Short mmCIF file of C-alpha atoms in Angstrom, two decimals:
data_model
loop_
_atom_site.label_atom_id
_atom_site.label_comp_id
_atom_site.label_asym_id
_atom_site.label_seq_id
_atom_site.Cartn_x
_atom_site.Cartn_y
_atom_site.Cartn_z
CA MET X 4 -0.29 0.25 -0.09
CA ARG X 5 1.47 3.39 -1.15
CA ARG X 6 2.59 5.38 1.88
CA VAL X 7 1.01 9.21 2.20
CA VAL X 8 3.14 12.09 3.79
CA VAL X 9 2.32 15.46 4.78
CA THR X 10 4.91 18.15 2.77
CA GLY X 11 2.91 21.43 3.31
CA LEU X 12 0.59 23.72 5.44
CA GLY X 13 -1.52 26.54 6.20
CA LEU X 14 -3.10 27.94 9.17
CA LEU X 15 -5.44 30.60 9.91
CA THR X 16 -6.97 30.69 13.14
CA PRO X 17 -8.13 32.77 16.01
CA LEU X 18 -4.58 32.82 17.00
CA GLY X 19 -3.71 34.29 14.12
CA LEU X 20 -1.89 33.97 10.67
CA GLY X 21 0.59 31.09 9.94
CA VAL X 22 1.74 28.46 10.76
CA LYS X 23 4.46 29.35 12.83
CA THR X 24 2.35 32.52 14.37
CA ASN X 25 -0.08 30.10 15.59
CA TRP X 26 2.30 27.85 16.86
CA ASN X 27 4.63 30.37 19.06
CA ARG X 28 0.90 31.62 20.54
CA LEU X 29 -0.63 28.01 20.91
CA ILE X 30 2.37 26.64 23.15
CA SER X 31 2.87 30.00 25.07
CA GLY X 32 -0.73 29.86 26.56
CA SER X 33 -2.22 32.23 24.43
CA VAL X 34 -6.46 32.33 23.11
CA GLY X 35 -7.47 33.57 20.34
CA ILE X 36 -10.94 34.71 21.51
CA ASN X 37 -12.76 37.65 22.42
CA LYS X 38 -15.76 40.10 22.65
CA ILE X 39 -17.64 40.13 19.13
CA ASP X 40 -18.23 43.52 18.23
CA ASN X 41 -18.82 43.48 14.55
CA PHE X 42 -22.51 42.46 13.96
CA ASP X 43 -25.17 43.17 17.02
CA VAL X 44 -25.38 40.71 19.82
CA SER X 45 -27.03 43.04 21.96
CA ASP X 46 -30.01 40.26 21.96
CA LEU X 47 -27.87 36.99 22.40
CA PRO X 48 -27.42 34.81 24.70
CA CYS X 49 -23.32 34.49 23.90
CA LYS X 50 -21.34 37.18 22.91
CA VAL X 51 -18.07 35.46 22.85
CA ALA X 52 -16.30 33.99 19.60
CA GLY X 53 -13.48 32.75 18.39
CA GLN X 54 -12.61 35.51 15.58
CA ILE X 55 -9.59 35.84 13.05
CA PRO X 56 -7.43 39.06 13.89
CA SER X 57 -7.20 42.20 11.84
CA LYS X 58 -3.86 43.45 10.67
CA VAL X 59 -4.58 46.59 12.35
CA GLU X 60 -5.39 45.21 15.64
CA ASP X 61 -2.08 42.60 15.32
CA PRO X 62 0.50 44.11 13.32
CA ASP X 63 2.15 40.77 13.66
CA GLY X 64 -0.50 37.94 13.04
CA GLY X 65 -2.91 39.48 11.74
CA LEU X 66 -4.84 39.90 8.71
CA ASN X 67 -5.80 42.22 5.78
CA ILE X 68 -7.40 40.05 3.00
CA ASP X 69 -6.33 42.29 0.38
CA ASP X 70 -2.84 41.25 1.29
CA TRP X 71 -4.31 37.87 -0.66
CA ILE X 72 -6.98 38.35 -2.24
CA GLU X 73 -8.06 40.95 -4.46
CA PRO X 74 -10.70 43.54 -3.25
CA ARG X 75 -12.78 42.66 -6.70
CA ASP X 76 -12.40 38.99 -6.27
CA PHE X 77 -13.66 38.67 -2.08
CA LYS X 78 -17.06 40.21 -3.00
CA ARG X 79 -17.99 37.49 -5.47
CA ILE X 80 -16.48 34.42 -2.65
CA ASP X 81 -18.19 33.95 0.94
CA ARG X 82 -15.59 34.59 3.77
CA PHE X 83 -15.50 30.70 4.01
CA ILE X 84 -14.02 30.05 0.59
CA ALA X 85 -11.41 33.59 0.91
CA TYR X 86 -10.27 31.96 4.70
CA GLY X 87 -9.46 28.79 2.88
CA LEU X 88 -7.62 29.93 -0.36
CA ILE X 89 -5.59 31.73 1.89
CA ALA X 90 -4.78 29.10 3.52
CA SER X 91 -4.46 27.01 0.57
CA THR X 92 -1.79 29.12 -0.53
CA GLN X 93 0.62 29.05 2.21
CA ALA X 94 0.31 25.42 1.93
CA VAL X 95 1.29 24.93 -1.70
CA GLU X 96 3.57 27.47 -1.42
CA ASP X 97 5.18 25.64 1.58
CA SER X 98 4.96 22.15 0.11
CA GLY X 99 6.97 23.95 -3.39
CA TRP X 100 4.67 21.80 -5.32
CA LYS X 101 4.73 22.68 -8.95
CA PRO X 102 3.33 20.87 -11.55
CA GLN X 103 5.15 21.20 -14.48
CA ASN X 104 3.04 18.61 -17.09
CA GLU X 105 -0.31 17.48 -17.75
CA ILE X 106 0.05 14.79 -15.65
CA GLN X 107 1.47 16.15 -12.75
CA LYS X 108 -1.68 18.23 -12.92
CA ASN X 109 -4.00 15.64 -14.13
CA ARG X 110 -2.13 13.54 -10.92
CA THR X 111 -2.74 16.23 -7.85
CA GLY X 112 -6.19 17.07 -6.11
CA VAL X 113 -8.19 18.76 -4.21
CA ILE X 114 -10.56 18.43 -1.07
CA LEU X 115 -11.65 20.96 0.92
CA GLY X 116 -15.05 20.94 3.37
CA SER X 117 -16.45 23.06 5.62
CA GLY X 118 -19.69 21.94 8.05
CA ILE X 119 -21.87 24.50 7.20
CA GLY X 120 -20.43 27.03 4.01
CA GLY X 121 -21.35 30.32 2.83
CA LEU X 122 -24.20 30.87 5.96
CA GLU X 123 -22.98 34.60 5.74
CA THR X 124 -23.86 35.13 1.92
CA ILE X 125 -27.22 33.38 2.37
CA SER X 126 -28.25 35.14 4.97
CA GLU X 127 -27.35 38.51 3.53
CA THR X 128 -28.80 37.54 0.37
CA THR X 129 -32.20 36.47 1.65
CA GLU X 130 -32.19 40.41 3.73
CA LEU X 131 -31.34 41.83 0.20
CA LEU X 132 -34.27 39.75 -1.92
CA ASN X 133 -36.80 41.20 1.03
CA LEU X 134 -36.06 44.05 0.77
CA LYS X 135 -35.22 45.09 -3.04
CA GLY X 136 -36.15 41.99 -4.46
CA PRO X 137 -34.31 39.28 -6.99
CA ARG X 138 -33.23 42.21 -9.29
CA LYS X 139 -30.57 42.93 -6.68
CA VAL X 140 -29.36 39.42 -5.76
CA SER X 141 -25.91 38.87 -7.07
CA PRO X 142 -25.43 36.41 -10.13
CA PHE X 143 -21.87 35.13 -7.91
CA PHE X 144 -24.45 34.61 -5.20
CA ILE X 145 -24.39 30.69 -5.81
CA PRO X 146 -21.03 30.10 -6.04
CA SER X 147 -20.02 32.32 -3.58
CA ALA X 148 -22.11 30.12 -0.99
CA LEU X 149 -21.48 26.32 -2.52
CA ILE X 150 -19.01 24.10 -0.20
CA ASN X 151 -17.68 22.86 -2.90
CA LEU X 152 -16.59 26.12 -4.84
CA LEU X 153 -13.44 26.25 -2.55
CA SER X 154 -11.80 23.25 -3.69
CA GLY X 155 -13.43 24.93 -7.21
CA GLN X 156 -11.31 27.82 -6.59
CA VAL X 157 -8.09 26.28 -5.42
CA SER X 158 -8.28 23.83 -8.23
CA ILE X 159 -8.37 26.72 -10.43
CA LYS X 160 -6.07 29.06 -8.87
CA TYR X 161 -3.16 26.12 -9.43
CA GLY X 162 -4.61 24.19 -12.43
CA PHE X 163 -5.01 20.77 -10.23
CA LYS X 164 -6.50 18.98 -12.40
CA GLY X 165 -6.91 15.42 -10.45
CA PRO X 166 -9.50 14.53 -8.00
CA ASN X 167 -12.03 17.44 -6.88
CA HIS X 168 -14.01 16.61 -3.95
CA SER X 169 -15.33 18.18 -0.80
CA VAL X 170 -16.61 17.02 2.52
CA VAL X 171 -19.31 17.67 4.46
CA THR X 172 -19.63 16.41 7.74
CA ALA X 173 -20.10 18.71 10.65
CA CYS X 174 -17.44 18.95 13.02
CA SER X 175 -15.80 16.45 11.75
CA THR X 176 -15.58 17.61 7.74
CA GLY X 177 -11.35 18.67 8.47
CA ALA X 178 -10.25 15.18 9.59
CA HIS X 179 -13.05 13.45 7.28
CA ALA X 180 -11.55 15.32 4.36
CA ILE X 181 -7.73 14.10 4.97
CA GLY X 182 -8.42 10.98 5.44
CA ASP X 183 -10.30 10.75 2.27
CA ALA X 184 -7.77 12.52 0.49
CA SER X 185 -5.24 10.24 1.98
CA ARG X 186 -7.30 6.87 0.69
CA ILE X 187 -7.01 8.47 -2.81
CA ILE X 188 -3.31 8.91 -2.95
CA ARG X 189 -3.09 5.08 -1.44
CA TYR X 190 -5.11 3.76 -3.95
CA GLY X 191 -3.49 5.53 -6.43
CA ASP X 192 -6.04 8.17 -8.09
CA ALA X 193 -3.52 10.69 -7.03
CA ASP X 194 0.16 11.54 -5.92
CA VAL X 195 -1.00 14.35 -4.47
CA MET X 196 -4.16 16.20 -2.79
CA ILE X 197 -4.92 19.45 -1.08
CA ALA X 198 -6.73 18.33 1.73
CA GLY X 199 -7.97 20.59 5.10
CA GLY X 200 -11.30 22.74 6.29
CA ALA X 201 -12.56 25.83 6.01
CA GLU X 202 -15.46 27.64 8.14
CA ALA X 203 -16.66 31.22 8.66
CA ALA X 204 -20.10 31.11 10.28
CA CYS X 205 -18.96 33.52 13.34
CA CYS X 206 -22.39 35.60 11.99
CA ARG X 207 -26.10 36.93 13.41
CA ILE X 208 -27.55 33.64 12.18
CA GLY X 209 -25.03 31.20 12.72
CA MET X 210 -24.75 32.36 16.39
CA ALA X 211 -28.42 32.42 16.87
CA GLY X 212 -28.96 28.80 15.85
CA PHE X 213 -25.88 27.53 18.06
CA ALA X 214 -27.60 29.35 21.17
CA ALA X 215 -31.09 28.10 20.35
CA ALA X 216 -29.61 24.80 20.26
CA ARG X 217 -28.15 25.29 23.68
CA ALA X 218 -24.39 24.57 22.51
CA LEU X 219 -22.52 27.83 22.99
CA SER X 220 -20.82 29.31 26.12
CA THR X 221 -22.61 32.06 27.96
CA ASN X 222 -21.45 32.42 31.55
CA PHE X 223 -18.24 34.23 30.31
CA ASN X 224 -19.36 36.66 28.08
CA ASN X 225 -17.04 39.90 30.13
CA GLU X 226 -14.28 37.35 30.35
CA PRO X 227 -13.95 36.07 26.60
CA GLU X 228 -10.39 34.20 26.95
CA LEU X 229 -12.72 32.06 30.17
CA SER X 230 -14.68 30.96 27.57
CA SER X 231 -13.40 27.85 26.01
CA ARG X 232 -12.48 25.39 28.93
CA PRO X 233 -12.16 21.54 28.22
CA TRP X 234 -13.10 19.39 30.80
CA ASP X 235 -12.96 22.22 33.55
CA GLN X 236 -16.01 21.93 36.21
CA GLN X 237 -17.32 25.42 35.10
CA ARG X 238 -17.64 24.58 31.28
CA ASP X 239 -21.03 25.41 29.62
CA GLY X 240 -20.83 24.76 25.96
CA PHE X 241 -18.33 25.81 22.80
CA VAL X 242 -16.88 28.85 21.70
CA MET X 243 -17.51 29.18 17.82
CA GLY X 244 -14.55 30.04 16.02
CA GLU X 245 -13.33 30.37 12.22
CA GLY X 246 -10.70 29.52 10.23
CA SER X 247 -8.37 27.44 7.76
CA GLY X 248 -6.14 24.45 7.82
CA VAL X 249 -4.81 22.77 4.92
CA LEU X 250 -2.33 20.09 4.26
CA VAL X 251 -0.68 19.20 1.28
CA LEU X 252 -0.55 15.36 0.95
CA GLU X 253 1.59 13.44 -1.31
CA GLU X 254 2.74 9.59 -1.82
CA LYS X 255 6.36 8.83 -0.42
CA GLN X 256 8.46 8.44 -2.66
CA HIS X 257 6.93 11.10 -4.66
CA ALA X 258 7.91 13.17 -2.18
CA ILE X 259 10.99 11.94 -1.71
CA ALA X 260 12.20 12.37 -5.24
CA ARG X 261 11.45 15.80 -5.59
CA GLY X 262 13.39 16.72 -2.43
CA ALA X 263 10.34 17.80 -0.69
CA LYS X 264 10.58 17.79 3.37
CA ILE X 265 8.50 15.80 5.12
CA TYR X 266 6.78 16.96 8.70
CA ALA X 267 4.77 13.27 9.59
CA GLU X 268 2.88 11.07 7.65
CA ILE X 269 -1.05 9.78 7.82
CA LYS X 270 -0.37 6.33 8.96
CA GLY X 271 -4.68 5.76 10.44
CA TYR X 272 -7.94 7.24 9.61
CA GLY X 273 -11.50 5.55 10.96
CA LEU X 274 -14.84 6.83 10.77
CA SER X 275 -17.87 5.51 12.39
CA GLY X 276 -21.61 6.73 12.25
CA ASP X 277 -23.57 6.90 16.17
CA ALA X 278 -26.83 6.39 14.84
CA HIS X 279 -27.99 7.90 17.86
CA HIS X 280 -29.00 11.39 18.53
CA ILE X 281 -29.03 14.56 15.81
CA THR X 282 -27.23 16.32 18.45
CA ALA X 283 -25.57 14.22 21.26
CA PRO X 284 -22.97 11.67 21.34
CA ALA X 285 -23.53 8.28 22.54
CA GLU X 286 -23.71 7.88 26.27
CA ASN X 287 -21.52 4.94 26.10
CA GLY X 288 -18.87 6.83 23.05
CA ASP X 289 -19.41 4.06 21.46
CA GLY X 290 -18.59 6.01 18.04
CA GLY X 291 -16.13 8.02 18.59
CA PHE X 292 -14.25 4.43 20.01
CA ARG X 293 -14.74 2.73 17.04
CA ALA X 294 -13.60 5.52 14.94
CA MET X 295 -10.75 5.66 17.06
CA LEU X 296 -10.03 1.89 16.67
CA SER X 297 -10.43 1.90 13.24
CA ALA X 298 -7.73 4.79 12.94
CA ILE X 299 -5.33 2.48 14.80
CA LYS X 300 -5.75 -0.62 13.10
CA ASP X 301 -5.65 1.24 10.23
CA ALA X 302 -2.33 2.75 11.02
CA GLY X 303 -1.08 -1.25 11.93
CA ILE X 304 -0.10 -0.28 15.96
CA ASN X 305 -1.43 -0.81 19.25
CA SER X 306 -3.80 1.90 21.67
CA LEU X 307 -0.78 2.00 23.68
CA ASP X 308 1.65 3.07 21.04
CA LEU X 309 -0.45 6.75 21.26
CA ASP X 310 1.59 9.57 22.51
CA TYR X 311 -0.46 12.31 22.49
CA ILE X 312 -4.38 12.56 21.76
CA ASN X 313 -5.28 15.66 20.61
CA ALA X 314 -8.81 15.15 21.82
CA HIS X 315 -12.73 16.63 20.37
CA GLY X 316 -12.82 18.40 23.39
CA THR X 317 -15.00 21.01 22.86
CA SER X 318 -15.84 22.54 26.16
CA THR X 319 -19.79 21.12 26.36
CA PRO X 320 -20.84 19.03 30.20
CA LEU X 321 -21.81 15.87 28.22
CA GLY X 322 -18.93 15.56 25.19
CA ASP X 323 -15.79 15.89 27.19
CA ILE X 324 -16.72 12.87 29.34
CA ILE X 325 -18.28 10.86 26.80
CA GLU X 326 -15.21 11.25 24.40
CA LEU X 327 -12.96 10.60 27.71
CA LYS X 328 -14.58 7.74 28.78
CA ALA X 329 -14.34 6.06 25.06
CA ILE X 330 -10.40 7.20 25.39
CA ASP X 331 -10.08 4.94 28.51
CA ARG X 332 -11.97 1.99 26.77
CA LEU X 333 -9.50 2.25 24.10
CA LEU X 334 -5.75 2.24 25.73
CA LYS X 335 -7.72 -0.29 28.59
CA HIS X 336 -7.81 1.88 31.42
CA LYS X 337 -4.29 2.27 31.11
CA THR X 338 -3.55 6.29 30.86
CA GLN X 339 -0.81 6.83 32.78
CA ASN X 340 1.58 7.20 29.93
CA ILE X 341 -0.40 9.08 27.53
CA SER X 342 -1.13 13.25 27.07
CA ILE X 343 -4.30 14.64 25.68
CA SER X 344 -5.20 18.30 25.67
CA SER X 345 -7.70 20.37 23.80
CA THR X 346 -6.90 22.90 21.28
CA LYS X 347 -10.07 24.38 20.62
CA SER X 348 -9.16 25.95 24.17
CA ALA X 349 -7.34 28.31 22.32
CA THR X 350 -9.51 28.93 19.48
CA GLY X 351 -12.65 27.97 20.22
CA HIS X 352 -14.38 25.50 18.05
CA LEU X 353 -14.19 26.39 14.37
CA LEU X 354 -16.40 23.41 13.54
CA GLY X 355 -15.76 22.34 9.77
CA ALA X 356 -12.24 23.50 9.94
CA ALA X 357 -11.35 22.37 13.63
CA GLY X 358 -10.37 18.55 12.61
CA ALA X 359 -7.86 19.99 10.12
CA ILE X 360 -6.35 22.95 12.36
CA GLU X 361 -5.98 19.78 14.80
CA ALA X 362 -4.33 17.90 12.50
CA ILE X 363 -1.98 20.85 11.63
CA TYR X 364 -1.37 21.28 15.75
CA SER X 365 -1.16 17.10 15.74
CA ILE X 366 2.04 17.24 13.21
CA LEU X 367 3.83 20.27 14.52
CA SER X 368 3.64 18.50 17.85
CA ILE X 369 5.67 15.64 16.50
CA VAL X 370 7.58 17.95 14.89
CA ASN X 371 8.52 19.78 18.40
CA GLN X 372 8.30 17.46 20.12
CA THR X 373 5.93 18.93 22.16
CA VAL X 374 2.29 18.39 23.93
CA PRO X 375 0.11 22.13 23.56
CA PRO X 376 -2.44 23.06 26.79
CA THR X 377 -5.29 22.47 27.52
CA ASN X 378 -5.53 26.51 28.54
CA ASN X 379 -8.29 27.02 32.10
CA LEU X 380 -8.36 23.50 32.87
CA THR X 381 -7.95 24.87 36.11
CA ASN X 382 -11.04 23.35 38.19
CA PRO X 383 -10.78 19.38 36.51
CA ASP X 384 -14.06 17.45 36.42
CA THR X 385 -13.79 14.69 39.20
CA GLU X 386 -14.17 12.32 35.99
CA THR X 387 -10.83 12.97 34.43
CA LEU X 388 -9.03 11.61 37.49
CA GLY X 389 -6.19 9.19 36.12
CA PHE X 390 -6.16 11.52 32.77
CA ASP X 391 -2.76 13.60 31.90
CA LEU X 392 -4.80 16.55 30.24
CA VAL X 393 -1.86 18.84 30.11
CA PRO X 394 -3.36 21.92 32.10
CA LEU X 395 -2.52 25.37 31.39
CA LYS X 396 1.17 24.56 30.29
CA ALA X 397 3.16 23.08 27.50
CA LYS X 398 4.48 19.52 28.10
CA SER X 399 7.62 18.52 26.14
CA ARG X 400 7.81 14.76 26.07
CA ASN X 401 8.92 11.72 23.24
CA ILE X 402 5.69 12.04 20.39
CA LYS X 403 6.10 8.90 17.90
CA ASN X 404 2.38 8.71 17.17
CA VAL X 405 -0.77 11.56 17.84
CA LEU X 406 -4.30 10.15 17.60
CA SER X 407 -6.65 13.43 16.79
CA ASN X 408 -10.44 13.11 17.02
CA SER X 409 -13.15 15.18 14.91
CA PHE X 410 -16.96 14.23 15.92
CA GLY X 411 -19.75 15.99 14.94
CA PHE X 412 -23.78 16.49 14.59
CA GLY X 413 -25.54 13.43 13.17
CA GLY X 414 -23.20 11.19 14.61
CA THR X 415 -20.87 11.14 12.27
CA ASN X 416 -17.04 10.48 13.73
CA ALA X 417 -13.62 10.40 12.52
CA SER X 418 -10.44 9.92 13.45
CA LEU X 419 -6.52 10.43 12.58
CA VAL X 420 -3.13 8.97 13.55
CA ILE X 421 -0.37 10.88 12.28
CA GLY X 422 2.92 9.93 13.08
CA ASN X 423 6.88 10.75 12.43
CA SER X 424 7.23 9.41 9.18
CA ASP X 425 10.38 6.80 9.59
#
């Protein structure tokens, strides 16, 4: 079976723009969650989110869209596509992959997804239609909001003519995109794949929808940096985040032949369904357990070969403990030699982009032999006893294999095993 390695990375998250900025801020314990001030939240119970910092407020890590996308082009796409294009540009440039002929272009594909897609554009266009009628609806409305148009835009920009696909599995999207792309390479349908996810649902309708489902944190509106607190007794819901994570995946011998730098290897991929509830995970965590078990079997390793788990860990009262119980079952109660943390404590929950950015953080943990911290874990839930959840401070340790979890509404689960490429 062909092996799949990672040769390029791109990040745009509430922690900032770029891989280096993200990693430095992540391991230092920075939090990218702030009060929402760009739309009205006065009548919403949750008033905080992990939004992309602007270059004006954050000169060292903020984003100026005009540096990446022409203003005329930006008007024709939703923000989720813009964020995905920016992360994809970083990843492709980082990889150094530039197809020189039709064969190479035909062997390079794209799988980029989103959990929600152009929600903001759909909402704004609906208001425009109701106020001013159909003649005012942009001809770019549909292609600006469709989820697969992110893959399409990246394919068009670079001339990648291989598999062009998209994933929409709620909060598992990014991980599913990476796993599916790795299998396309394994099975010989492509040599290089651009994979990941993007999300830009921090808008009035997005916040109202998740608030109506009572999914969001509401107790820390005046202290936004404390709002995302996985496994802490004061956790009261997740915090919305937005941005994008994109990886360049490549068949190992193809990467070696062109002298590419190799960050890590996608060793295993597992997926499952809960068949239980539209939003809540099964109480026994069986779906997550089966996804994790499939991933380690696919990787050809034992669960005790794992050194670090980047948990789904959204900061919900129910989900955090259910995931830990599933991990405990996976490890056969031998939890003392593994570290587990949730990087959502720094970024919030990026929905369809979460699995991709967390896969990148997992890769960087291997590269730097460092486990990112779980921020705000000051008063751990009593059911976390016996787990090393890396509270408050990053931890140096030997890391060879990482498991990254992503679980979504509808009971859709994805797990990735990422390791160093020997």
